mmCIF file of C-alpha atoms and ligand atoms in Angstrom:
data_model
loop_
_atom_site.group_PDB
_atom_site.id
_atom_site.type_symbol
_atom_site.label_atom_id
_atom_site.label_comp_id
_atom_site.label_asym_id
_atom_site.label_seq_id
_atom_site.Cartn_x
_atom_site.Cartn_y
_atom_site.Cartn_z
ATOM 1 C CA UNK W 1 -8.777 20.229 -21.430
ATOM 2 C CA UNK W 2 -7.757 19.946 -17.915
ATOM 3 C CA UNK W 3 -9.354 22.148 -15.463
ATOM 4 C CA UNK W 4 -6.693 23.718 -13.196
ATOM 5 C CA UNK W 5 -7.199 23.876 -9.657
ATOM 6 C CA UNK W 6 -5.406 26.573 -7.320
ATOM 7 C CA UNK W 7 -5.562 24.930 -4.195
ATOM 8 C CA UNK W 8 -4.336 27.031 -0.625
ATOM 9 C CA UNK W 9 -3.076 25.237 2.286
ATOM 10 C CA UNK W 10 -3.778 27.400 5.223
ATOM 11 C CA UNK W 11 -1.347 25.248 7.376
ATOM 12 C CA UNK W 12 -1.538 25.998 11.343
ATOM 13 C CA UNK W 13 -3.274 29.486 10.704
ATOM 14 C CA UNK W 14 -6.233 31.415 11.445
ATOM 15 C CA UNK W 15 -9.011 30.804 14.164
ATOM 16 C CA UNK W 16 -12.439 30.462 13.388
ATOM 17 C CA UNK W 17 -13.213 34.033 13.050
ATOM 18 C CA UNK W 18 -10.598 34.824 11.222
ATOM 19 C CA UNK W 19 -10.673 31.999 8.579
ATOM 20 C CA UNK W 20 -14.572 33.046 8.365
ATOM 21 C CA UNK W 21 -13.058 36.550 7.834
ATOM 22 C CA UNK W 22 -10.559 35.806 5.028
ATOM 23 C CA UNK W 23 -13.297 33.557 2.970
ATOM 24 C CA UNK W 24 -15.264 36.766 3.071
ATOM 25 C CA UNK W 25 -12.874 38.572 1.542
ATOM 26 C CA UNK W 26 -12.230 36.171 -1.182
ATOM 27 C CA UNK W 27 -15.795 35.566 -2.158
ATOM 28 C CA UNK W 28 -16.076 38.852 -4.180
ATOM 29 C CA UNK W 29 -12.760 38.718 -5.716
ATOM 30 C CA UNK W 30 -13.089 35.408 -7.047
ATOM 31 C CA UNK W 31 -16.921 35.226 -7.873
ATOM 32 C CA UNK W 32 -16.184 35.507 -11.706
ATOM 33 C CA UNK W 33 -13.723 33.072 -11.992
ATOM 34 C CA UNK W 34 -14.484 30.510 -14.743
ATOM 35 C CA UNK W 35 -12.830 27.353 -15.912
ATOM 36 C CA UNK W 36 -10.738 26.921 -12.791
ATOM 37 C CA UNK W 37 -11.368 25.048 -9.667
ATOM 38 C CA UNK W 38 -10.306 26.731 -6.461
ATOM 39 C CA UNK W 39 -9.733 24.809 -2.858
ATOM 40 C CA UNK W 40 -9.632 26.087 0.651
ATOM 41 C CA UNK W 41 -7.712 24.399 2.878
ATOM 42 C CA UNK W 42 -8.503 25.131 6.800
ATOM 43 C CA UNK W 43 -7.541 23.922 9.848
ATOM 44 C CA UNK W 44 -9.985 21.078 11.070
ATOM 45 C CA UNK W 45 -11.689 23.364 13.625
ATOM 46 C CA UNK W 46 -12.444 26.108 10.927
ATOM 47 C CA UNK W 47 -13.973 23.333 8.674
ATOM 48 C CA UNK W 48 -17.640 23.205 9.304
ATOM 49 C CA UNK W 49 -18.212 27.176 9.849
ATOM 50 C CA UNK W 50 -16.216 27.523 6.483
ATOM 51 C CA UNK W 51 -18.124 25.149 4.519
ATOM 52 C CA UNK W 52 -21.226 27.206 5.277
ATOM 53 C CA UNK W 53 -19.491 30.268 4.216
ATOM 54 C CA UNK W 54 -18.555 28.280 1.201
ATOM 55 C CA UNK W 55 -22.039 26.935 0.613
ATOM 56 C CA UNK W 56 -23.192 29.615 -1.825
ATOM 57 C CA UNK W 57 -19.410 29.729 -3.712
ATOM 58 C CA UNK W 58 -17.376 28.688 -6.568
ATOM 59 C CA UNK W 59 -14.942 27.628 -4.212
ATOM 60 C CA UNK W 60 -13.986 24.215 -2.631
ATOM 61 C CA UNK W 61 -13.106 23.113 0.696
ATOM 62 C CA UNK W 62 -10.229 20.771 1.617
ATOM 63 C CA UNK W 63 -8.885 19.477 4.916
ATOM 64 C CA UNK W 64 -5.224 19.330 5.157
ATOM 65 C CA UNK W 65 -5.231 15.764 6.505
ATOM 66 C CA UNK W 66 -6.928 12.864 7.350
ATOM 67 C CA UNK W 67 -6.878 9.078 8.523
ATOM 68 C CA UNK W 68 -7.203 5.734 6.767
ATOM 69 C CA UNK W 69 -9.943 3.962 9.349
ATOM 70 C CA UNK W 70 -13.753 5.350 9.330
ATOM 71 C CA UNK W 71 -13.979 4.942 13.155
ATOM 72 C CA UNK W 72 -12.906 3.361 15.803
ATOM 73 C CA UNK W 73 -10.745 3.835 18.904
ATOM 74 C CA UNK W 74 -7.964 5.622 17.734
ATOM 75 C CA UNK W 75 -8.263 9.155 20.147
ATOM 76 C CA UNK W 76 -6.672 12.400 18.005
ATOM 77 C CA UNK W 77 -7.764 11.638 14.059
ATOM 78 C CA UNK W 78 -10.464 12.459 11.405
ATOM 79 C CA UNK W 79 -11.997 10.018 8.876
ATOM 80 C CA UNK W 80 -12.374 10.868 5.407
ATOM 81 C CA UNK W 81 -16.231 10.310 5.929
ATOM 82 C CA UNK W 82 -15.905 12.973 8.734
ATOM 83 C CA UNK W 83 -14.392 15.472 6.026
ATOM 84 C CA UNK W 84 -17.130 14.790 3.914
ATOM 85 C CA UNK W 85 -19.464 15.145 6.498
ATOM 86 C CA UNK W 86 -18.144 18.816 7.754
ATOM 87 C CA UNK W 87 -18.160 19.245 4.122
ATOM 88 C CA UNK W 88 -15.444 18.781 2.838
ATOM 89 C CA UNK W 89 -15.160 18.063 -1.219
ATOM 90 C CA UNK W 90 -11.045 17.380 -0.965
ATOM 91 C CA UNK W 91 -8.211 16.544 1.167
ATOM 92 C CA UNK W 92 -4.579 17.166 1.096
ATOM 93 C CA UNK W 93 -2.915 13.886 1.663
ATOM 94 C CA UNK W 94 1.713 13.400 2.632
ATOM 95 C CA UNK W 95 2.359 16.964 2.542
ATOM 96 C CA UNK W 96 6.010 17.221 2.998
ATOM 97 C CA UNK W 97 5.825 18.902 6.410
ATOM 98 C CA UNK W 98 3.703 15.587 7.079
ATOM 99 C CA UNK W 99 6.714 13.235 6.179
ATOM 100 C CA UNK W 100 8.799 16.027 7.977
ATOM 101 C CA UNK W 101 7.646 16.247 11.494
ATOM 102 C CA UNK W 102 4.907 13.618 11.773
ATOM 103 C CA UNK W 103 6.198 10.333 10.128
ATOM 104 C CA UNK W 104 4.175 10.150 7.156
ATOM 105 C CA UNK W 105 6.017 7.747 4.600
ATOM 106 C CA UNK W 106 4.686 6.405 1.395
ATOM 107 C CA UNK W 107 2.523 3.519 2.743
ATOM 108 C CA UNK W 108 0.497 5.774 5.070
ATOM 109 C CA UNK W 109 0.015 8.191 1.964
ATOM 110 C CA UNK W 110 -1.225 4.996 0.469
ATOM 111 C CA UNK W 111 -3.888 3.982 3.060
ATOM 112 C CA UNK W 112 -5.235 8.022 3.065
ATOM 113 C CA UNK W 113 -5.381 8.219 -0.382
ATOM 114 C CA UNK W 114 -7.033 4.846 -0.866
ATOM 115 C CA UNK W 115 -9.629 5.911 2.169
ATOM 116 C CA UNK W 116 -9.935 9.237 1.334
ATOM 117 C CA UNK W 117 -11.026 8.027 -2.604
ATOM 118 C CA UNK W 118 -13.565 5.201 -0.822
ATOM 119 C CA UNK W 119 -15.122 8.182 0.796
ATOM 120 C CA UNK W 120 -15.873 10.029 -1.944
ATOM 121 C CA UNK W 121 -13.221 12.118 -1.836
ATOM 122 C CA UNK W 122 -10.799 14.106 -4.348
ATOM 123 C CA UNK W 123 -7.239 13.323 -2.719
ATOM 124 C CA UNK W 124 -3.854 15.827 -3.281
ATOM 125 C CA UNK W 125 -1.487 13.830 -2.701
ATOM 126 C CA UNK W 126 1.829 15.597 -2.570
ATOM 127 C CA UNK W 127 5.076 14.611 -3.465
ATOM 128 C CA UNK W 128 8.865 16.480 -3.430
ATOM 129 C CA UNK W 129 12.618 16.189 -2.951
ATOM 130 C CA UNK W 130 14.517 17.526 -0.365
ATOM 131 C CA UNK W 131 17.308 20.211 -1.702
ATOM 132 C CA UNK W 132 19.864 17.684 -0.398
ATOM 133 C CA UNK W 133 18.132 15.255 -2.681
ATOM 134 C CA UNK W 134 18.226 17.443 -5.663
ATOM 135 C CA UNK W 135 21.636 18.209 -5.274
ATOM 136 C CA UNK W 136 22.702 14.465 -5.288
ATOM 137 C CA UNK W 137 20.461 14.313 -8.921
ATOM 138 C CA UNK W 138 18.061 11.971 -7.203
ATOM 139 C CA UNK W 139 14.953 14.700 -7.525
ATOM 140 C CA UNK W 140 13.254 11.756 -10.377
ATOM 141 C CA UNK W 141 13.996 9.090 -8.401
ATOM 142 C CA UNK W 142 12.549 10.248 -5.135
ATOM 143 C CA UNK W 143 9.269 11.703 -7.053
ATOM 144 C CA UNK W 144 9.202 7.996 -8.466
ATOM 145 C CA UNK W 145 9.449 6.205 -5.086
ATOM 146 C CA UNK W 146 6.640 8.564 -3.550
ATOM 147 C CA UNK W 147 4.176 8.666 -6.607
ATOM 148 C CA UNK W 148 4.040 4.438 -7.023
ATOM 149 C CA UNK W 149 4.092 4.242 -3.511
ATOM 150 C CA UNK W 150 1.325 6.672 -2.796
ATOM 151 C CA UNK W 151 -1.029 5.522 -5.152
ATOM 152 C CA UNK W 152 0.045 2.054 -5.269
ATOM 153 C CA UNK W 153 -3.071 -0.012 -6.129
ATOM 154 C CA UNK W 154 -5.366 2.431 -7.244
ATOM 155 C CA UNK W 155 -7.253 1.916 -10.270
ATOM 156 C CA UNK W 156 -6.749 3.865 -13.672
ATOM 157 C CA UNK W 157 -10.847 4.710 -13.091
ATOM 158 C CA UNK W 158 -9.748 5.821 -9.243
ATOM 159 C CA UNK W 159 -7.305 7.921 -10.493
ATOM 160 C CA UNK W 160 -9.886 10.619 -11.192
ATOM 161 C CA UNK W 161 -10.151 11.192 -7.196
ATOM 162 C CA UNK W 162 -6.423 12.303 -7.142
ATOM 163 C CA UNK W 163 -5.116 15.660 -7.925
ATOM 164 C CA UNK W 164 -1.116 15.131 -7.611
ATOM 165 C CA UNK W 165 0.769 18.271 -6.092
ATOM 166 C CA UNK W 166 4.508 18.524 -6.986
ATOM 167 C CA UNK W 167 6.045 20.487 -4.011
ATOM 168 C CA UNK W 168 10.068 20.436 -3.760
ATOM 169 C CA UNK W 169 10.498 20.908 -0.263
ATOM 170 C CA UNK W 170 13.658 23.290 -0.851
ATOM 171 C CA UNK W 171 11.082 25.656 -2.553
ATOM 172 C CA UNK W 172 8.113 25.594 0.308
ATOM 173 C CA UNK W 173 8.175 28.807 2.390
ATOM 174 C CA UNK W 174 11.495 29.931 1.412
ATOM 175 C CA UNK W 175 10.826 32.294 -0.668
ATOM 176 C CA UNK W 176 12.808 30.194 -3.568
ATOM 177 C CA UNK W 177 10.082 28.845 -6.371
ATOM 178 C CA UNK W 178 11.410 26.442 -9.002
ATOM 179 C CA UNK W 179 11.955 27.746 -11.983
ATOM 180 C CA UNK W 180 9.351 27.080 -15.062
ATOM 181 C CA UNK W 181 11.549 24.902 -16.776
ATOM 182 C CA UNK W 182 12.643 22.944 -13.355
ATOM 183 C CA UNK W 183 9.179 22.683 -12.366
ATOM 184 C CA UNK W 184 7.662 21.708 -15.912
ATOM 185 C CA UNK W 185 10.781 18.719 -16.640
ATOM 186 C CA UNK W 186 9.310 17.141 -13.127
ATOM 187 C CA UNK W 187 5.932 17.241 -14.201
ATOM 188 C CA UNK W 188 6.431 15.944 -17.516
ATOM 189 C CA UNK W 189 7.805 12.557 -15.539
ATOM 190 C CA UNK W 190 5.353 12.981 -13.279
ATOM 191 C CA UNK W 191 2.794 12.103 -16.022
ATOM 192 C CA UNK W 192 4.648 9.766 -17.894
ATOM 193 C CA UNK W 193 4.625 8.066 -14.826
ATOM 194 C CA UNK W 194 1.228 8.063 -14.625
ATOM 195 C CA UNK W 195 1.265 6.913 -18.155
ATOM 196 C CA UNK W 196 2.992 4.245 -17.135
ATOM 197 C CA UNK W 197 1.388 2.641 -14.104
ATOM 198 C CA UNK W 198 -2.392 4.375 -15.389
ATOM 199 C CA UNK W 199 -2.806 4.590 -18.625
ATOM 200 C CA UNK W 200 -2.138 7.096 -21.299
ATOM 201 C CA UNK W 201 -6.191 8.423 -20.780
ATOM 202 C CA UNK W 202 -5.573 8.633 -16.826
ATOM 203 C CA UNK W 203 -1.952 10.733 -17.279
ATOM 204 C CA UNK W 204 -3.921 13.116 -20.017
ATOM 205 C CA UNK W 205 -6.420 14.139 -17.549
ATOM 206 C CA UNK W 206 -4.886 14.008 -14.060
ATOM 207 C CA UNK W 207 -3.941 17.160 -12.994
ATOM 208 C CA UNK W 208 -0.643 18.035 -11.166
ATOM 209 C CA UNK W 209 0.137 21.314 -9.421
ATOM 210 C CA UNK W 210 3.188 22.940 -8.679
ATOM 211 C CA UNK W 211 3.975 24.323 -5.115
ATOM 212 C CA UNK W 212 6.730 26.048 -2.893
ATOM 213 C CA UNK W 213 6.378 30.102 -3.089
ATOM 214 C CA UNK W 214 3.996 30.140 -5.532
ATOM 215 C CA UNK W 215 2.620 33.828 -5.563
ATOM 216 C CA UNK W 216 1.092 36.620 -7.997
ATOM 217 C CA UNK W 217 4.319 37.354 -9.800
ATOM 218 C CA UNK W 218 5.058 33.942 -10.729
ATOM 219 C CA UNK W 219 2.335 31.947 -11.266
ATOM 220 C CA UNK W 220 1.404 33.297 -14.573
ATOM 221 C CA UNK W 221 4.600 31.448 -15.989
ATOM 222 C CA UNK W 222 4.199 28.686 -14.245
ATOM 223 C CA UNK W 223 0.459 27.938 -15.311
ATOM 224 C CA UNK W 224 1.897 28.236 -19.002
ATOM 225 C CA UNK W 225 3.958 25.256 -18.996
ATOM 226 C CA UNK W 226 2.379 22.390 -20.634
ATOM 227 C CA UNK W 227 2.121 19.918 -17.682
ATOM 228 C CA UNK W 228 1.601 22.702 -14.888
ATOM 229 C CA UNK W 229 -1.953 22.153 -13.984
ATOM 230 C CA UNK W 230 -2.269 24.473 -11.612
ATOM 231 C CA UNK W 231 -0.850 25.468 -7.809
ATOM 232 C CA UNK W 232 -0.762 24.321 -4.107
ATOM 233 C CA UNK W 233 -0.034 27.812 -2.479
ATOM 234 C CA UNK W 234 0.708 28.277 1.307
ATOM 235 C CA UNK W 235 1.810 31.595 2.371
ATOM 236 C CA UNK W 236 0.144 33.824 -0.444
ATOM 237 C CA UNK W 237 -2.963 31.896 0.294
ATOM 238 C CA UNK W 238 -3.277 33.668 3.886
ATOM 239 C CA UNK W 239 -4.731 36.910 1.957
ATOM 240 C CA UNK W 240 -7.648 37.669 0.140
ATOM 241 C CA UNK W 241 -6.121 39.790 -2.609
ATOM 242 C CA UNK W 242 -2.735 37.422 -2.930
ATOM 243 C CA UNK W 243 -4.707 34.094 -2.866
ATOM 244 C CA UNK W 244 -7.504 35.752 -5.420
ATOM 245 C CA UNK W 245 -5.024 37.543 -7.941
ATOM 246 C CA UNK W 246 -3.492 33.845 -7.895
ATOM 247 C CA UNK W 247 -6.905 32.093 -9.526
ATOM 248 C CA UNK W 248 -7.280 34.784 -11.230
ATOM 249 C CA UNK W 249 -3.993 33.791 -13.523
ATOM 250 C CA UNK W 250 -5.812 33.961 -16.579
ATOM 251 C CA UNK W 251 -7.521 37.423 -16.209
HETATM 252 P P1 PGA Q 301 4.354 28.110 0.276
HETATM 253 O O1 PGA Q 301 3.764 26.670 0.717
HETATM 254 O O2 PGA Q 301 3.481 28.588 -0.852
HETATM 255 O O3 PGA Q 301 4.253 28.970 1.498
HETATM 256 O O4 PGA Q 301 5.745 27.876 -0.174
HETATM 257 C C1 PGA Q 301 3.335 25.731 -0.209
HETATM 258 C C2 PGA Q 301 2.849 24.476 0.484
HETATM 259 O O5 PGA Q 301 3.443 24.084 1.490
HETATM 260 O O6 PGA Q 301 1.859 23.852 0.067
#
């Protein structure tokens, strides 16, 4: 009932020419793909060239970021209506290296999410706990705090616009995924929290991804838990063949 979407955040990698060069590659190997929705994320410089690469593809183009304003004087950020313009269908919104290094807390997630939805927008807004958190049993409570901050506001109809990636930080780039059963007991809350604040229709249909170290070998049993929707994927997205055998789960 729920599309999944395999979504891969490129991070601070690849120039121009070699973001042009790794879309090429996954053209072909993804070409046949049916019934899931796959999402490029760039770097902001790669966007435009990429989106023509894109233009003639099953496969979707995100930025990794953007601001809450639509213009004005504030020197060093992108507008939602910028994204779309570069063409952009999606946009990953409080990644945790976000909150990590560059101050993003629940309130600025908020103000992207809501802009990045006004634009026209499909918004990923990511949530996660820390290991440290984990360990100290809060992992529900932080996902809580994050997910009614985040998309504090919205409406149930909005709600469509917003793909929500589950992404426990201890489990991003390390190697170390979640296990199914870990991940699928936070994304069952996830949705009855969505149930709870949206609606029973709006937690039914919104989908939620799992990330941190998702790769070939283990998404298969991730993608067959009940409320695993599909996959934010960072380092095995750098490759054609990893990124492609990933939204190709089903085959
Ligand atoms: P990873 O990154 O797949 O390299 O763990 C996931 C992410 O940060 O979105």
């Amino acid at each position: 009932m729920r599309t999944p979407v395999i979504a891969g955040n490129w991070k601070l990698f690849k120039t121009i020419a070699e973001a042009m060069a790794l879309v090429d590659g996954l053209k072909p190997l993804v070409a046949g793909t049916k019934g899931v929705e796959i999402v490029v994320a760039p770097v902001f410089t790669a966007l435009s060239r990429v989106a023509e690469a894109l233009a003639d593809s099953n496969i979707r183009l995100a930025a990794q970021d953007c601001y809450w304003e639509e213009e004005g004087a504030f020197t060093g950020e992108v507008a939602p209506k910028l994204l779309k313009d570069a063409g952009c269908s999606h946009v990953i919104i409080g990644h945790s290296e976000r909150r990590q290094y560059f101050g993003e807390t629940d309130e600025t997630v908020n103000k992207k999410t809501r802009a990045a939805i006004a634009a026209g927008l499909t918004a990923i807004v990511c949530v996660g706990e820390t290991l440290a958190e984990r360990e100290a049993g809060a992992t529900f409570a932080v996902v809580e705090t994050q997910i009614s901050g985040g998309l504090a506001g919205l409406s149930a109809a909005s709600l469509e616009q917003v793909v929500i990636a589950y992404e426990p930080v201890w489990a991003i780039g390390t190697g170390k995924t979640a296990s199914d059963t870990q991940a699928q007991e936070v994304h069952a809350f996830i949705r009855s929290l969505v149930a709870k604040l949206f609606g029973n229709s709006a937690a039914d249909a919104v989908r939620i991804l799992y990330g941190g170290s998702v790769k070939p070998d283990n998404v298969k049993g991730l993608m067959a838990q009940a409320d695993i929707d599909g996959a934010l994927v960072g380092g095995a997205s750098l490759k054609a063949d990893s990124f492609a055998a990933i939204a190709n789960f089903g085959a």
